[in-house]
PDB file of C-alpha atoms in Angstrom:
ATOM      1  CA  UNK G  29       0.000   0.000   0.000  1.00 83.00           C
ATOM      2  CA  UNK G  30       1.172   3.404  -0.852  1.00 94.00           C
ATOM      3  CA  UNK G  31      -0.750   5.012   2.167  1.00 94.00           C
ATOM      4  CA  UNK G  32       1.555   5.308   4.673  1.00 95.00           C
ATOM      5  CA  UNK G  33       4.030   7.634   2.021  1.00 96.00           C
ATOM      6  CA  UNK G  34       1.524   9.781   1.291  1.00 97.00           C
ATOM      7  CA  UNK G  35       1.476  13.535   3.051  1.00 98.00           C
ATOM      8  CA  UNK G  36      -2.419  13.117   2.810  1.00 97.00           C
ATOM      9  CA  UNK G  37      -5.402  11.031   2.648  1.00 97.00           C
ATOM     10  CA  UNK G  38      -8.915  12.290   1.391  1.00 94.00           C
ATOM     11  CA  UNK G  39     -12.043  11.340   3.413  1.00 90.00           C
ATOM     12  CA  UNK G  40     -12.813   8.845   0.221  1.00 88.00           C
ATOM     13  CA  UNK G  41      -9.965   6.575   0.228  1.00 92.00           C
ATOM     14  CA  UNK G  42      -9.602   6.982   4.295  1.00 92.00           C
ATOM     15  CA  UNK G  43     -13.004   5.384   4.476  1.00 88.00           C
ATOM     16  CA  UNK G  44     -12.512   3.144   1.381  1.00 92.00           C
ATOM     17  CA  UNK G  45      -9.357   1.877   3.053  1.00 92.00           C
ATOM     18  CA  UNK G  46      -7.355   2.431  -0.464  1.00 94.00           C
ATOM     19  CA  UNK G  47      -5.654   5.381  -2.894  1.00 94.00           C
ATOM     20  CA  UNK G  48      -5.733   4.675  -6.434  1.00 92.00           C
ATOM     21  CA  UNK G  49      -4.389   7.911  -7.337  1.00 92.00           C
ATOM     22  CA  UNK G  50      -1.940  10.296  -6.202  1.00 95.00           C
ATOM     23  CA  UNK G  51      -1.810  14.546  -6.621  1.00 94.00           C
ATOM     24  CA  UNK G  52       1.462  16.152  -6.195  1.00 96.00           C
ATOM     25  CA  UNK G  53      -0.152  19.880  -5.514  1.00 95.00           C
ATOM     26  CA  UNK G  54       2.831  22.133  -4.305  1.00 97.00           C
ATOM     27  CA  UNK G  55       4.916  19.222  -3.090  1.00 97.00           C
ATOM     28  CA  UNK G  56       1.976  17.521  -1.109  1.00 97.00           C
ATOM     29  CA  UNK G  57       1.336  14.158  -1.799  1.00 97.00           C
ATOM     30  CA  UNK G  58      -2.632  13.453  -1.407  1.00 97.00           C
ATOM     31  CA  UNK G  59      -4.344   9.986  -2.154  1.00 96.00           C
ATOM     32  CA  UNK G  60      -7.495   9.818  -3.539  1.00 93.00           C
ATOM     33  CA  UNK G  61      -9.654   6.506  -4.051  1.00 93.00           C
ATOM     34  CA  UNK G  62     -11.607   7.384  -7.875  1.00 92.00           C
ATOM     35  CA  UNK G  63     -13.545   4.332  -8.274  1.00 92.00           C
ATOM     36  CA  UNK G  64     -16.774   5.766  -6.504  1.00 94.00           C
ATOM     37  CA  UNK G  65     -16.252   9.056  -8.246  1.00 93.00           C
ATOM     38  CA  UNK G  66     -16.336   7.044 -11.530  1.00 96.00           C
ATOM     39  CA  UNK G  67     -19.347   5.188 -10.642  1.00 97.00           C
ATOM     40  CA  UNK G  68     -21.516   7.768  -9.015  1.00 97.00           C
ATOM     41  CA  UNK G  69     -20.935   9.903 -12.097  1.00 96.00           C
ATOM     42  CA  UNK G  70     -21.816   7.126 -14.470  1.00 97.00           C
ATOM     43  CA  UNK G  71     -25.141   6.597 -12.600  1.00 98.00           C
ATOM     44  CA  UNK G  72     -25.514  10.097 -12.199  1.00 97.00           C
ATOM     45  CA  UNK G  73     -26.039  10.676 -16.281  1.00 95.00           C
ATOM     46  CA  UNK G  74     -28.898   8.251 -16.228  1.00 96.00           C
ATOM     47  CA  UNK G  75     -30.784   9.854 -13.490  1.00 94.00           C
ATOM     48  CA  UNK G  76     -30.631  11.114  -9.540  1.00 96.00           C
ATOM     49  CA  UNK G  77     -29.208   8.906  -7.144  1.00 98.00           C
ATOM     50  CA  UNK G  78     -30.444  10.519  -4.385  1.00 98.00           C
ATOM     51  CA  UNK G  79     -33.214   8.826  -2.353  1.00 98.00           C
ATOM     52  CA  UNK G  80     -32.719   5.418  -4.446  1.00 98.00           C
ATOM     53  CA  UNK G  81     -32.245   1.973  -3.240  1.00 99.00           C
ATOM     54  CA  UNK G  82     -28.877   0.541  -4.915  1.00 99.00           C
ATOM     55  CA  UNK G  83     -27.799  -2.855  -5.061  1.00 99.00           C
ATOM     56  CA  UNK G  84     -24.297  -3.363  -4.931  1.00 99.00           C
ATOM     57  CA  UNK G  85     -23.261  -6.979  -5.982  1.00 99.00           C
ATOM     58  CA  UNK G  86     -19.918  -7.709  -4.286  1.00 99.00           C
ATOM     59  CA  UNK G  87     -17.906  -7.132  -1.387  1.00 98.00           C
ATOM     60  CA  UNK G  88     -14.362  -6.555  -2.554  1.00 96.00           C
ATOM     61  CA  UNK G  89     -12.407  -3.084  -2.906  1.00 94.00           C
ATOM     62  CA  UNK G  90     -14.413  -1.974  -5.894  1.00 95.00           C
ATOM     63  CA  UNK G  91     -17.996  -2.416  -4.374  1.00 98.00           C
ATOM     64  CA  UNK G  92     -16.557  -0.936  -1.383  1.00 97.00           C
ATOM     65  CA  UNK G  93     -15.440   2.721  -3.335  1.00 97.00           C
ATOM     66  CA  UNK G  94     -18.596   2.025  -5.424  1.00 98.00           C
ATOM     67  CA  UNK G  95     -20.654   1.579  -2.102  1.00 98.00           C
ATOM     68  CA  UNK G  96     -19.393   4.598  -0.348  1.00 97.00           C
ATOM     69  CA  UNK G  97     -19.187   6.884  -3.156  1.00 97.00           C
ATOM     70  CA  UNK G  98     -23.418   5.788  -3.722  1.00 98.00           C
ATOM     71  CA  UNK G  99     -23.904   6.613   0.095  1.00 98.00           C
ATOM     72  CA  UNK G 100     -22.033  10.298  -0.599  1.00 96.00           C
ATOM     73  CA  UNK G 101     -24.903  10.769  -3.265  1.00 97.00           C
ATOM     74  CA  UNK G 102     -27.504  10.167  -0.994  1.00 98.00           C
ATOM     75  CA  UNK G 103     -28.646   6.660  -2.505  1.00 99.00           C
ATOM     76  CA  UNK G 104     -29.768   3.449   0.387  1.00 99.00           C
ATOM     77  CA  UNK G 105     -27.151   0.694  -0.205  1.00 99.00           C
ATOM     78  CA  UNK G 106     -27.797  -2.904   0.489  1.00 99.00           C
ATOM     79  CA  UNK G 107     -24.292  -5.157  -0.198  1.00 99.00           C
ATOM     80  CA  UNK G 108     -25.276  -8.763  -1.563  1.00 99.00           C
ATOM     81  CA  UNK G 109     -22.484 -10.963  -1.718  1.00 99.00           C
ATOM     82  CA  UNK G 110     -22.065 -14.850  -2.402  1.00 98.00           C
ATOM     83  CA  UNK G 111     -19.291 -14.244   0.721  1.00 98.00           C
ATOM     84  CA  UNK G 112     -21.732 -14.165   3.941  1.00 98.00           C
ATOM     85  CA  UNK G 113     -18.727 -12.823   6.540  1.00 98.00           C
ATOM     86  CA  UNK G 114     -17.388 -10.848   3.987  1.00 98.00           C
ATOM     87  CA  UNK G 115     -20.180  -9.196   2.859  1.00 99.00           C
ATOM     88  CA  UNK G 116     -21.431  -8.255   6.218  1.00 99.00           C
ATOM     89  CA  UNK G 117     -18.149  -7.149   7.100  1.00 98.00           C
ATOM     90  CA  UNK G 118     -18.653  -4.564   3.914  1.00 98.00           C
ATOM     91  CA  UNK G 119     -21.732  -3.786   4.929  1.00 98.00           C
ATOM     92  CA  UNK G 120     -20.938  -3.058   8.940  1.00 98.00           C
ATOM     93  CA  UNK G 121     -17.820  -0.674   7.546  1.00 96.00           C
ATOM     94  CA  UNK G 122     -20.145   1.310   5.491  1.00 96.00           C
ATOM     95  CA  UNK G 123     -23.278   1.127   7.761  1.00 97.00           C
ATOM     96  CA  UNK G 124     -25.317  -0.409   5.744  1.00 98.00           C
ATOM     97  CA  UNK G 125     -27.965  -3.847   5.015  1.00 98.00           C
ATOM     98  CA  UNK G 126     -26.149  -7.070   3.841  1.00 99.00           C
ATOM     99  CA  UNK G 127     -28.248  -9.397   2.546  1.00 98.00           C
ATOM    100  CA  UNK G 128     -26.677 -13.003   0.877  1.00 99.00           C
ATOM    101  CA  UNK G 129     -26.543 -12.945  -2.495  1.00 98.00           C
ATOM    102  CA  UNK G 130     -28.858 -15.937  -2.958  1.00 98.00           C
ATOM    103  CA  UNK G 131     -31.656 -13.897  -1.222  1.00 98.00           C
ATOM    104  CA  UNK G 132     -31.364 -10.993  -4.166  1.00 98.00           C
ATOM    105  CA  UNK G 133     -34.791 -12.388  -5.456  1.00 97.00           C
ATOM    106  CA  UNK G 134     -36.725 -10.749  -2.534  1.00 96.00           C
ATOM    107  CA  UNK G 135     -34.635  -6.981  -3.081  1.00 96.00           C
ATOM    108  CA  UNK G 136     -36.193  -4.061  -3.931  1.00 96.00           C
ATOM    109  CA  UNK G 137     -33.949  -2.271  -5.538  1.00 98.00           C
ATOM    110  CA  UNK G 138     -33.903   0.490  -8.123  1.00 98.00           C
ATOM    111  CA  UNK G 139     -30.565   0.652  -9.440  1.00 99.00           C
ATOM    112  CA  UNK G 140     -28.039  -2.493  -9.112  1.00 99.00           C
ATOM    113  CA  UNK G 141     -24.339  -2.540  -9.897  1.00 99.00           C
ATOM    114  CA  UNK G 142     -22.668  -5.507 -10.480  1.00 99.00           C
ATOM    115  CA  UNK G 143     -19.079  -4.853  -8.698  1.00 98.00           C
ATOM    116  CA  UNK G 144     -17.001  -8.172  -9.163  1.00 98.00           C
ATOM    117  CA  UNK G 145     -15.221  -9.443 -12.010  1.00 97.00           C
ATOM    118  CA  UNK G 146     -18.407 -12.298 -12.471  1.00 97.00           C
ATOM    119  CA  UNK G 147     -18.597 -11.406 -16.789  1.00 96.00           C
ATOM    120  CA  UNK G 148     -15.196 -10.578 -17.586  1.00 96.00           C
ATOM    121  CA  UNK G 149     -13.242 -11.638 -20.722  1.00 93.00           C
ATOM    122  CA  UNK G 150     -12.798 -14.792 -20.613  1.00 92.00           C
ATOM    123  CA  UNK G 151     -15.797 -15.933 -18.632  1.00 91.00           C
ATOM    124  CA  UNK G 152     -18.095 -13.331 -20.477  1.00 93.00           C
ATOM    125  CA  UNK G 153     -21.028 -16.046 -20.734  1.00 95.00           C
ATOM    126  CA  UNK G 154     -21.951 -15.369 -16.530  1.00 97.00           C
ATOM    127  CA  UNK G 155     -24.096 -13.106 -14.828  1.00 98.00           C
ATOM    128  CA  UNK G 156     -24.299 -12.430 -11.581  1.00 98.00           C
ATOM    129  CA  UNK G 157     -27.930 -12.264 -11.317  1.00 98.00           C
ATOM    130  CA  UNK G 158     -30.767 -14.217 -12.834  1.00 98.00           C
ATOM    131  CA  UNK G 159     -32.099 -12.783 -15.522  1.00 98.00           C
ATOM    132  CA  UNK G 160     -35.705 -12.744 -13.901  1.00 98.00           C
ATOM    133  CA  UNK G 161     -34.290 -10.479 -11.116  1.00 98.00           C
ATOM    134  CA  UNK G 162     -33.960  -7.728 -13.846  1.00 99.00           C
ATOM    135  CA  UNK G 163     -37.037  -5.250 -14.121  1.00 98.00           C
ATOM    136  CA  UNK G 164     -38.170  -2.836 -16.581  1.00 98.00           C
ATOM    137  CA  UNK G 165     -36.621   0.525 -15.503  1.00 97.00           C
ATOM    138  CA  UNK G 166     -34.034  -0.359 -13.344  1.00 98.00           C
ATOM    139  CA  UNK G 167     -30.388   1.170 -14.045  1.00 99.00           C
ATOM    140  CA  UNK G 168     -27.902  -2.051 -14.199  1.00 99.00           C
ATOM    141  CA  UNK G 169     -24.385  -0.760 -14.142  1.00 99.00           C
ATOM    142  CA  UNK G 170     -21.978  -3.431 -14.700  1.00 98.00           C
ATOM    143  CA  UNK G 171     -18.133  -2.320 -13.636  1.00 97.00           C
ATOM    144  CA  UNK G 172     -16.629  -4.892 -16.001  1.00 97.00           C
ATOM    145  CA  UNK G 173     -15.297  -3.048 -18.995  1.00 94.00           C
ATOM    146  CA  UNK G 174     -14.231  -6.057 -21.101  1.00 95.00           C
ATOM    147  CA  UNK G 175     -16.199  -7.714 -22.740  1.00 96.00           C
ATOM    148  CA  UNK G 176     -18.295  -3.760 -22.583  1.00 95.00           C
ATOM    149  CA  UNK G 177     -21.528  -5.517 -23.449  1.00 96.00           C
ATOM    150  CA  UNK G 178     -21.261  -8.229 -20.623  1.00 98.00           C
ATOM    151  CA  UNK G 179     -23.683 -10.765 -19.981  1.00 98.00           C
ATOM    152  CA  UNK G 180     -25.472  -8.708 -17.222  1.00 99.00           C
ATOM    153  CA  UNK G 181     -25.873  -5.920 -19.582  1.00 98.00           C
ATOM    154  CA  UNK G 182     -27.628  -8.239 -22.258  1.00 98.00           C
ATOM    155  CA  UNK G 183     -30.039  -9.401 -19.996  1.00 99.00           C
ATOM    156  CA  UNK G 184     -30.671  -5.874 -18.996  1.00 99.00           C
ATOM    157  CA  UNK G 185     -30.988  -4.751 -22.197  1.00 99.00           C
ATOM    158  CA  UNK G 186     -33.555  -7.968 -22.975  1.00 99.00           C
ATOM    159  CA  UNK G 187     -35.867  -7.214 -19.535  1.00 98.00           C
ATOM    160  CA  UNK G 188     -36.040  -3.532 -20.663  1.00 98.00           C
ATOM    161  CA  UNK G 189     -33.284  -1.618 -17.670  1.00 99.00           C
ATOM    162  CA  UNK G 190     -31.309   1.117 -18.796  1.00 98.00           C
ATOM    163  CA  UNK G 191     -27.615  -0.145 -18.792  1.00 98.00           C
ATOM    164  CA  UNK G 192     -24.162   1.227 -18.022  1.00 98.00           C
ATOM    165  CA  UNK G 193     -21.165  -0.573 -19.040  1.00 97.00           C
ATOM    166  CA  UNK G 194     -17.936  -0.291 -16.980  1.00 96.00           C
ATOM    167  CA  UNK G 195     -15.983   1.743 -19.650  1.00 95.00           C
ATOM    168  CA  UNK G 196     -18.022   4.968 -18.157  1.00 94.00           C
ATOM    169  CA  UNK G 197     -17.022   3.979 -14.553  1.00 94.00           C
ATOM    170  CA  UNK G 198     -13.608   3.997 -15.823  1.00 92.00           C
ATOM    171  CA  UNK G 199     -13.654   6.939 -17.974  1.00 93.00           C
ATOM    172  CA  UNK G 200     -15.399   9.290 -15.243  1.00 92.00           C
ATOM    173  CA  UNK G 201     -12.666   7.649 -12.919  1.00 89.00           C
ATOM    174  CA  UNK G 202     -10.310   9.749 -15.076  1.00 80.00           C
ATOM    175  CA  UNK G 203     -12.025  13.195 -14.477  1.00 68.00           C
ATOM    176  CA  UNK G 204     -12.036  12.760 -10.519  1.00 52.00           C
ATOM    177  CA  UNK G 205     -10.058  15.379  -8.297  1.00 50.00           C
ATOM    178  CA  UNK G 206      -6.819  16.354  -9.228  1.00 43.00           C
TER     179      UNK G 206
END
């Protein structure tokens, strides 16, 4: 980890628990976590966050920047992961519902993002979530960028949801603080 170099820490990656990039402003070092920058402004072009419940499928470093940066917006965050302990573990550091990911059937959820690597080249033919889970209207933001049209995003696209594909997460990433 680069954190302990680093002359400063923003809020973001102190709560996120990692720095994924680094501004050099007058000689001062600062670490910055992007990844829920990226997402929430991906999300954001689609439609408020605010006040929405958001389903974040994963419990590793990106769904925890993707997690916090939704809670910053003002959306309700409920963690499902396959991982009981290490989902709840996600959802105790960020304050918010864990439910198992088998359970995802019962959520009521207006926007989900998918936020493990479950569609990536080479697997590309998996989901995370069943197709029937997918509802007309919901925004599905998948934070794989290869294949860009994953799996999750087909089924999305087939049930009716607006989709996002992980190249926005990654591009908005890019226009974060510097």
């Amino acid at each position: 980890s680069i954190m302990p170099y680093l002359d400063q820490i923003d809020d973001a990656a102190a709560k996120i628990g990692a720095v994924n990039t680094v501004v050099n402003r007058d000689g001062v070092l600062t670490g910055t976590n992007t990844d829920g920058i990226g997402a929430v402004r991906a999300l954001s072009e689609k439609g408020p966050i605010q006040g929405k419940r958001v389903a974040v499928v994963g419990a590793g470093g990106a769904a925890r920047a993707i997690g916090f940066g939704v809670q910053s917006a003002g959306g309700q965050v409920t963690i499902f992961n396959r991982t009981v302990d290490r989902g709840r573990k996600l959802a105790e550091d960020l304050g918010c519902e864990f439910v198992p990911l088998s359970d995802i059937m019962q959520a009521d959820t207006e926007i989900v993002v998918n936020a493990t690597t479950v569609g990536m080249h080479p697997n590309s033919e998996k989901s995370p979530l069943p197709f029937e889970f997918l509802k007309p209207g919901m925004i599905v933001m998948d934070a794989v960028y290869s294949p860009l049209k994953t799996r999750l995003l087909e089924d999305a696209e087939a049930r009716g949801c607006t989709q996002i594909n992980g190249l926005n997460m990654l591009i908005y990433q890019g226009g974060g603080p510097v």
